[in-house]
PDB file of C-alpha atoms in Angstrom:
ATOM      1  CA  GLU A   1      98.188  84.315 103.121  1.00  0.00           C
ATOM      2  CA  ALA A   2      99.414  85.124 106.596  1.00  0.00           C
ATOM      3  CA  ASP A   3      97.129  86.525 109.237  1.00  0.00           C
ATOM      4  CA  ILE A   4      99.033  89.174 111.104  1.00  0.00           C
ATOM      5  CA  TYR A   5      97.493  91.618 113.578  1.00  0.00           C
ATOM      6  CA  GLN A   6      98.701  94.891 115.003  1.00  0.00           C
ATOM      7  CA  THR A   7      97.258  96.948 117.862  1.00  0.00           C
ATOM      8  CA  PRO A   8      96.553  99.743 118.284  1.00  0.00           C
ATOM      9  CA  ARG A   9      95.886 100.932 114.764  1.00  0.00           C
ATOM     10  CA  TYR A  10      96.177 104.562 115.836  1.00  0.00           C
ATOM     11  CA  LEU A  11      97.897 106.110 118.877  1.00  0.00           C
ATOM     12  CA  VAL A  12      98.298 109.676 119.915  1.00  0.00           C
ATOM     13  CA  ILE A  13     100.389 110.198 123.123  1.00  0.00           C
ATOM     14  CA  GLY A  14     102.405 112.872 124.871  1.00  0.00           C
ATOM     15  CA  THR A  15     106.163 113.117 125.067  1.00  0.00           C
ATOM     16  CA  GLY A  16     107.839 110.959 127.648  1.00  0.00           C
ATOM     17  CA  LYS A  17     105.219 108.193 127.754  1.00  0.00           C
ATOM     18  CA  LYS A  18     106.179 104.549 127.573  1.00  0.00           C
ATOM     19  CA  ILE A  19     104.321 102.651 124.782  1.00  0.00           C
ATOM     20  CA  THR A  20     104.150  99.118 123.487  1.00  0.00           C
ATOM     21  CA  LEU A  21     102.978  98.300 119.923  1.00  0.00           C
ATOM     22  CA  GLU A  22     101.593  94.824 119.650  1.00  0.00           C
ATOM     23  CA  CYS A  23     102.125  92.424 116.729  1.00  0.00           C
ATOM     24  CA  SER A  24     100.784  88.842 116.514  1.00  0.00           C
ATOM     25  CA  GLN A  25     100.679  86.263 113.715  1.00  0.00           C
ATOM     26  CA  THR A  26      98.789  83.028 113.491  1.00  0.00           C
ATOM     27  CA  MET A  27     100.737  81.302 110.736  1.00  0.00           C
ATOM     28  CA  GLY A  28     103.577  79.964 112.884  1.00  0.00           C
ATOM     29  CA  HIS A  29     106.233  81.874 110.966  1.00  0.00           C
ATOM     30  CA  ASP A  30     109.688  81.833 112.551  1.00  0.00           C
ATOM     31  CA  LYS A  31     110.827  85.206 111.050  1.00  0.00           C
ATOM     32  CA  MET A  32     109.257  88.478 112.143  1.00  0.00           C
ATOM     33  CA  TYR A  33     110.180  92.060 111.345  1.00  0.00           C
ATOM     34  CA  TRP A  34     109.411  95.668 112.288  1.00  0.00           C
ATOM     35  CA  TYR A  35     109.555  98.382 109.607  1.00  0.00           C
ATOM     36  CA  GLN A  36     109.175 102.077 109.859  1.00  0.00           C
ATOM     37  CA  GLN A  37     107.482 104.107 107.085  1.00  0.00           C
ATOM     38  CA  ASP A  38     107.228 107.876 106.841  1.00  0.00           C
ATOM     39  CA  PRO A  39     104.866 109.484 104.259  1.00  0.00           C
ATOM     40  CA  GLY A  40     106.187 109.221 100.695  1.00  0.00           C
ATOM     41  CA  MET A  41     109.264 107.370 101.887  1.00  0.00           C
ATOM     42  CA  GLU A  42     110.573 103.813 101.790  1.00  0.00           C
ATOM     43  CA  LEU A  43     109.977 101.250 104.443  1.00  0.00           C
ATOM     44  CA  HIS A  44     113.114 100.784 106.580  1.00  0.00           C
ATOM     45  CA  LEU A  45     113.862  97.815 108.765  1.00  0.00           C
ATOM     46  CA  ILE A  46     114.258  98.635 112.482  1.00  0.00           C
ATOM     47  CA  HIS A  47     114.128  95.176 114.138  1.00  0.00           C
ATOM     48  CA  TYR A  48     113.942  91.505 113.221  1.00  0.00           C
ATOM     49  CA  SER A  49     113.789  88.074 114.787  1.00  0.00           C
ATOM     50  CA  TYR A  50     114.613  84.624 113.469  1.00  0.00           C
ATOM     51  CA  GLY A  51     112.648  82.883 116.283  1.00  0.00           C
ATOM     52  CA  VAL A  52     111.996  82.717 120.023  1.00  0.00           C
ATOM     53  CA  ASN A  53     114.668  84.556 122.046  1.00  0.00           C
ATOM     54  CA  SER A  54     116.287  85.944 118.885  1.00  0.00           C
ATOM     55  CA  THR A  55     116.197  89.682 118.190  1.00  0.00           C
ATOM     56  CA  GLU A  56     118.465  91.956 116.155  1.00  0.00           C
ATOM     57  CA  LYS A  57     118.511  95.594 115.151  1.00  0.00           C
ATOM     58  CA  GLY A  58     117.879  96.447 111.531  1.00  0.00           C
ATOM     59  CA  ASP A  59     119.634  98.944 109.247  1.00  0.00           C
ATOM     60  CA  LEU A  60     117.694 101.992 110.483  1.00  0.00           C
ATOM     61  CA  SER A  61     118.760 103.144 113.926  1.00  0.00           C
ATOM     62  CA  SER A  62     115.849 103.128 116.392  1.00  0.00           C
ATOM     63  CA  GLU A  63     115.456 103.862 120.107  1.00  0.00           C
ATOM     64  CA  SER A  64     112.792 101.173 120.366  1.00  0.00           C
ATOM     65  CA  THR A  65     113.322  97.677 121.733  1.00  0.00           C
ATOM     66  CA  VAL A  66     111.651  94.351 120.924  1.00  0.00           C
ATOM     67  CA  SER A  67     111.163  90.941 122.482  1.00  0.00           C
ATOM     68  CA  ARG A  68     110.282  87.456 121.166  1.00  0.00           C
ATOM     69  CA  ILE A  69     109.134  85.203 123.973  1.00  0.00           C
ATOM     70  CA  ARG A  70     106.543  83.373 121.938  1.00  0.00           C
ATOM     71  CA  THR A  71     106.625  82.514 118.216  1.00  0.00           C
ATOM     72  CA  GLU A  72     103.409  84.332 117.439  1.00  0.00           C
ATOM     73  CA  HIS A  73     104.142  87.519 119.382  1.00  0.00           C
ATOM     74  CA  PHE A  74     106.658  90.362 118.560  1.00  0.00           C
ATOM     75  CA  PRO A  75     105.965  93.551 120.506  1.00  0.00           C
ATOM     76  CA  LEU A  76     107.854  96.798 120.102  1.00  0.00           C
ATOM     77  CA  THR A  77     108.461  99.162 123.039  1.00  0.00           C
ATOM     78  CA  LEU A  78     109.428 102.788 123.288  1.00  0.00           C
ATOM     79  CA  GLU A  79     110.532 103.640 126.801  1.00  0.00           C
ATOM     80  CA  SER A  80     110.086 107.374 126.416  1.00  0.00           C
ATOM     81  CA  ALA A  81     108.320 108.591 123.294  1.00  0.00           C
ATOM     82  CA  ARG A  82     109.389 111.737 121.518  1.00  0.00           C
ATOM     83  CA  PRO A  83     107.946 113.720 118.563  1.00  0.00           C
ATOM     84  CA  SER A  84     110.691 112.285 116.307  1.00  0.00           C
ATOM     85  CA  HIS A  85     109.115 108.824 116.869  1.00  0.00           C
ATOM     86  CA  THR A  86     105.983 109.948 114.996  1.00  0.00           C
ATOM     87  CA  SER A  87     105.675 107.466 112.119  1.00  0.00           C
ATOM     88  CA  GLN A  88     103.883 104.409 110.716  1.00  0.00           C
ATOM     89  CA  TYR A  89     105.105 101.177 112.187  1.00  0.00           C
ATOM     90  CA  LEU A  90     104.595  97.966 110.218  1.00  0.00           C
ATOM     91  CA  CYS A  91     105.038  94.407 111.414  1.00  0.00           C
ATOM     92  CA  ALA A  92     105.718  91.518 109.016  1.00  0.00           C
ATOM     93  CA  SER A  93     106.336  87.759 109.154  1.00  0.00           C
ATOM     94  CA  SER A  94     107.697  85.178 106.782  1.00  0.00           C
ATOM     95  CA  GLU A  95     108.440  81.542 106.388  1.00  0.00           C
ATOM     96  CA  SER A  96     110.543  81.716 103.235  1.00  0.00           C
ATOM     97  CA  LEU A  97     111.267  84.860 101.141  1.00  0.00           C
ATOM     98  CA  GLU A  98     107.849  86.462 100.910  1.00  0.00           C
ATOM     99  CA  GLN A  99     106.940  88.786 103.767  1.00  0.00           C
ATOM    100  CA  PHE A 100     103.394  89.399 104.842  1.00  0.00           C
ATOM    101  CA  PHE A 101     102.480  92.672 106.597  1.00  0.00           C
ATOM    102  CA  GLY A 102     100.055  93.676 109.212  1.00  0.00           C
ATOM    103  CA  PRO A 103      97.813  96.746 108.924  1.00  0.00           C
ATOM    104  CA  GLY A 104     100.267  98.958 110.713  1.00  0.00           C
ATOM    105  CA  THR A 105     100.168 101.358 113.721  1.00  0.00           C
ATOM    106  CA  ARG A 106     100.079 105.084 113.058  1.00  0.00           C
ATOM    107  CA  LEU A 107     101.874 106.700 116.069  1.00  0.00           C
ATOM    108  CA  THR A 108     101.767 110.402 116.776  1.00  0.00           C
ATOM    109  CA  VAL A 109     103.799 111.852 119.635  1.00  0.00           C
ATOM    110  CA  LEU A 110     102.830 115.340 120.663  1.00  0.00           C
TER     111      LEU A 110
ATOM    112  CA  GLU B   1     125.143  99.904  97.767  1.00  0.00           C
ATOM    113  CA  ASP B   2     121.930  97.979  97.180  1.00  0.00           C
ATOM    114  CA  GLN B   3     119.224 100.284  95.888  1.00  0.00           C
ATOM    115  CA  VAL B   4     115.703 100.263  94.436  1.00  0.00           C
ATOM    116  CA  THR B   5     114.327 103.171  92.268  1.00  0.00           C
ATOM    117  CA  GLN B   6     110.681 103.316  91.131  1.00  0.00           C
ATOM    118  CA  SER B   7     109.274 105.477  88.421  1.00  0.00           C
ATOM    119  CA  PRO B   8     107.136 107.402  87.898  1.00  0.00           C
ATOM    120  CA  GLU B   9     106.422 108.677  91.431  1.00  0.00           C
ATOM    121  CA  ALA B  10     102.773 109.222  90.446  1.00  0.00           C
ATOM    122  CA  LEU B  11     100.679 108.080  87.541  1.00  0.00           C
ATOM    123  CA  ARG B  12      97.167 109.142  86.540  1.00  0.00           C
ATOM    124  CA  LEU B  13      95.210 106.899  84.111  1.00  0.00           C
ATOM    125  CA  GLN B  14      91.758 106.846  82.706  1.00  0.00           C
ATOM    126  CA  GLU B  15      89.807 103.619  83.182  1.00  0.00           C
ATOM    127  CA  GLY B  16      90.872 101.185  80.493  1.00  0.00           C
ATOM    128  CA  GLU B  17      94.157 103.011  79.731  1.00  0.00           C
ATOM    129  CA  SER B  18      96.938 100.428  80.052  1.00  0.00           C
ATOM    130  CA  SER B  19     100.413 101.394  81.305  1.00  0.00           C
ATOM    131  CA  SER B  20     103.544 100.168  83.047  1.00  0.00           C
ATOM    132  CA  LEU B  21     105.354 100.940  86.255  1.00  0.00           C
ATOM    133  CA  ASN B  22     109.104 100.608  86.495  1.00  0.00           C
ATOM    134  CA  CYS B  23     111.375  99.264  89.223  1.00  0.00           C
ATOM    135  CA  SER B  24     115.142  99.584  88.643  1.00  0.00           C
ATOM    136  CA  TYR B  25     117.460  97.823  91.045  1.00  0.00           C
ATOM    137  CA  THR B  26     121.202  97.552  91.837  1.00  0.00           C
ATOM    138  CA  VAL B  27     121.889  94.587  94.084  1.00  0.00           C
ATOM    139  CA  SER B  28     124.592  91.933  94.243  1.00  0.00           C
ATOM    140  CA  GLY B  29     123.127  88.492  93.986  1.00  0.00           C
ATOM    141  CA  LEU B  30     119.346  89.092  93.767  1.00  0.00           C
ATOM    142  CA  ARG B  31     117.465  86.424  95.727  1.00  0.00           C
ATOM    143  CA  GLY B  32     114.047  87.782  94.815  1.00  0.00           C
ATOM    144  CA  LEU B  33     112.078  90.813  93.647  1.00  0.00           C
ATOM    145  CA  PHE B  34     108.744  91.527  95.206  1.00  0.00           C
ATOM    146  CA  TRP B  35     105.726  93.617  94.212  1.00  0.00           C
ATOM    147  CA  TYR B  36     103.273  94.889  96.856  1.00  0.00           C
ATOM    148  CA  ARG B  37     100.123  97.031  96.749  1.00  0.00           C
ATOM    149  CA  GLN B  38      99.531  99.519  99.567  1.00  0.00           C
ATOM    150  CA  ASP B  39      96.252 101.302 100.148  1.00  0.00           C
ATOM    151  CA  PRO B  40      96.232 104.493 102.254  1.00  0.00           C
ATOM    152  CA  GLY B  41      96.570 103.807 105.996  1.00  0.00           C
ATOM    153  CA  LYS B  42      97.124 100.053 105.475  1.00  0.00           C
ATOM    154  CA  GLY B  43     100.025  97.659 105.336  1.00  0.00           C
ATOM    155  CA  PRO B  44     101.494  96.425 102.061  1.00  0.00           C
ATOM    156  CA  GLU B  45      99.666  93.551 100.404  1.00  0.00           C
ATOM    157  CA  PHE B  46     101.808  90.898  98.669  1.00  0.00           C
ATOM    158  CA  LEU B  47     101.343  90.559  94.905  1.00  0.00           C
ATOM    159  CA  PHE B  48     104.246  88.750  93.303  1.00  0.00           C
ATOM    160  CA  THR B  49     107.658  87.261  93.677  1.00  0.00           C
ATOM    161  CA  LEU B  50     110.145  87.123  90.721  1.00  0.00           C
ATOM    162  CA  TYR B  51     113.332  85.124  91.077  1.00  0.00           C
ATOM    163  CA  SER B  52     115.178  85.289  87.796  1.00  0.00           C
ATOM    164  CA  ALA B  53     115.472  87.303  84.573  1.00  0.00           C
ATOM    165  CA  GLY B  54     112.827  86.401  82.046  1.00  0.00           C
ATOM    166  CA  GLU B  55     110.269  85.349  84.646  1.00  0.00           C
ATOM    167  CA  GLU B  56     106.681  86.631  84.445  1.00  0.00           C
ATOM    168  CA  LYS B  57     103.792  86.483  86.861  1.00  0.00           C
ATOM    169  CA  GLU B  58     100.145  87.446  86.288  1.00  0.00           C
ATOM    170  CA  LYS B  59      97.228  88.248  88.529  1.00  0.00           C
ATOM    171  CA  GLU B  60      93.966  89.628  87.076  1.00  0.00           C
ATOM    172  CA  ARG B  61      94.912  92.953  85.351  1.00  0.00           C
ATOM    173  CA  LEU B  62      98.483  92.914  86.615  1.00  0.00           C
ATOM    174  CA  LYS B  63     101.558  91.296  85.024  1.00  0.00           C
ATOM    175  CA  ALA B  64     105.062  91.544  86.518  1.00  0.00           C
ATOM    176  CA  THR B  65     108.206  90.940  84.438  1.00  0.00           C
ATOM    177  CA  LEU B  66     111.861  90.875  85.423  1.00  0.00           C
ATOM    178  CA  THR B  67     115.185  91.567  83.644  1.00  0.00           C
ATOM    179  CA  LYS B  68     118.694  91.668  85.095  1.00  0.00           C
ATOM    180  CA  LYS B  69     118.342  95.381  85.974  1.00  0.00           C
ATOM    181  CA  GLU B  70     114.653  96.147  86.267  1.00  0.00           C
ATOM    182  CA  SER B  71     111.147  94.957  86.727  1.00  0.00           C
ATOM    183  CA  PHE B  72     107.934  96.198  85.145  1.00  0.00           C
ATOM    184  CA  LEU B  73     104.418  96.006  86.536  1.00  0.00           C
ATOM    185  CA  HIS B  74     102.046  96.164  83.506  1.00  0.00           C
ATOM    186  CA  ILE B  75      98.453  97.176  84.230  1.00  0.00           C
ATOM    187  CA  THR B  76      95.974  96.193  81.535  1.00  0.00           C
ATOM    188  CA  ALA B  77      92.723  98.049  81.269  1.00  0.00           C
ATOM    189  CA  PRO B  78      92.840  99.388  84.817  1.00  0.00           C
ATOM    190  CA  LYS B  79      89.799 100.066  86.898  1.00  0.00           C
ATOM    191  CA  PRO B  80      89.320 102.687  89.683  1.00  0.00           C
ATOM    192  CA  GLU B  81      89.822  99.960  92.295  1.00  0.00           C
ATOM    193  CA  ASP B  82      93.330  99.465  91.101  1.00  0.00           C
ATOM    194  CA  SER B  83      94.192 102.916  92.536  1.00  0.00           C
ATOM    195  CA  ALA B  84      96.919 102.427  95.198  1.00  0.00           C
ATOM    196  CA  THR B  85     100.581 102.787  95.777  1.00  0.00           C
ATOM    197  CA  TYR B  86     102.600  99.973  94.282  1.00  0.00           C
ATOM    198  CA  LEU B  87     105.837  99.097  96.023  1.00  0.00           C
ATOM    199  CA  CYS B  88     108.797  97.182  94.655  1.00  0.00           C
ATOM    200  CA  ALA B  89     111.320  95.498  96.972  1.00  0.00           C
ATOM    201  CA  VAL B  90     114.347  93.230  96.639  1.00  0.00           C
ATOM    202  CA  GLN B  91     116.135  90.818  98.826  1.00  0.00           C
ATOM    203  CA  ALA B  92     119.893  90.217  98.592  1.00  0.00           C
ATOM    204  CA  PRO B  93     122.435  88.154 100.471  1.00  0.00           C
ATOM    205  CA  GLY B  94     123.878  89.899 103.425  1.00  0.00           C
ATOM    206  CA  GLN B  95     120.889  92.097 104.188  1.00  0.00           C
ATOM    207  CA  ALA B  96     120.143  92.303 107.825  1.00  0.00           C
ATOM    208  CA  GLY B  97     117.687  89.645 108.753  1.00  0.00           C
ATOM    209  CA  THR B  98     116.761  88.825 105.234  1.00  0.00           C
ATOM    210  CA  ALA B  99     115.130  92.229 105.146  1.00  0.00           C
ATOM    211  CA  LEU B 100     113.620  93.691 102.006  1.00  0.00           C
ATOM    212  CA  ILE B 101     114.975  96.868 100.409  1.00  0.00           C
ATOM    213  CA  PHE B 102     112.049  98.934  99.275  1.00  0.00           C
ATOM    214  CA  GLY B 103     111.577 101.673  96.695  1.00  0.00           C
ATOM    215  CA  LYS B 104     109.435 104.723  97.415  1.00  0.00           C
ATOM    216  CA  GLY B 105     106.592 103.397  95.372  1.00  0.00           C
ATOM    217  CA  THR B 106     104.459 104.584  92.476  1.00  0.00           C
ATOM    218  CA  THR B 107     101.034 106.045  93.362  1.00  0.00           C
ATOM    219  CA  LEU B 108      98.518 105.121  90.762  1.00  0.00           C
ATOM    220  CA  SER B 109      95.190 106.921  90.303  1.00  0.00           C
ATOM    221  CA  VAL B 110      92.629 105.531  87.939  1.00  0.00           C
ATOM    222  CA  SER B 111      89.644 107.645  87.121  1.00  0.00           C
ATOM    223  CA  SER B 112      86.370 106.510  85.576  1.00  0.00           C
TER     224      SER B 112
END
């Protein structure tokens, strides 16, 4: 089982603020992912990475950006948060097919 | 278009009352079908991977099966602690970043 951590767990901020959601994993997995989940809805992929210096956008359009400078770290940044960004953000990592998820960050933008 | 549909959306059971959750999928070239459990406010917890039709996996009171068009998660003699949302996901060739395609989930409530 992968150990994957996300901080903060909950975040309430005002419109226009810049925020970074942190994600770290200790299993040495090359592949990492960011999903977005709204209540009662499916998870949707917004970003992924195959390894250091590799980042790609997922199927769901997002105004966020990501970076992968170290294998274990995959932060997500919103330059200017808006109420439409209010959602649950889930980070995952994998070595093969199975993906292991962190606890998530619940973001509320007022 | 690759798609995953789960039914029912919600299921209420009495403790000990066995039942099944359904996951129907349409995907070209299934690489794997995954079941996750998600508790409120938490990330999905991995349960099973199924790779080919006819395959079965078991864990405690849960048993997952797979056919060419659907998967079932059978819950035998459930307990209140089995209450959660159960998510089904598939992975297919060509998906961005080997991403998973998720269904909306079935929310299971087990009362004592």
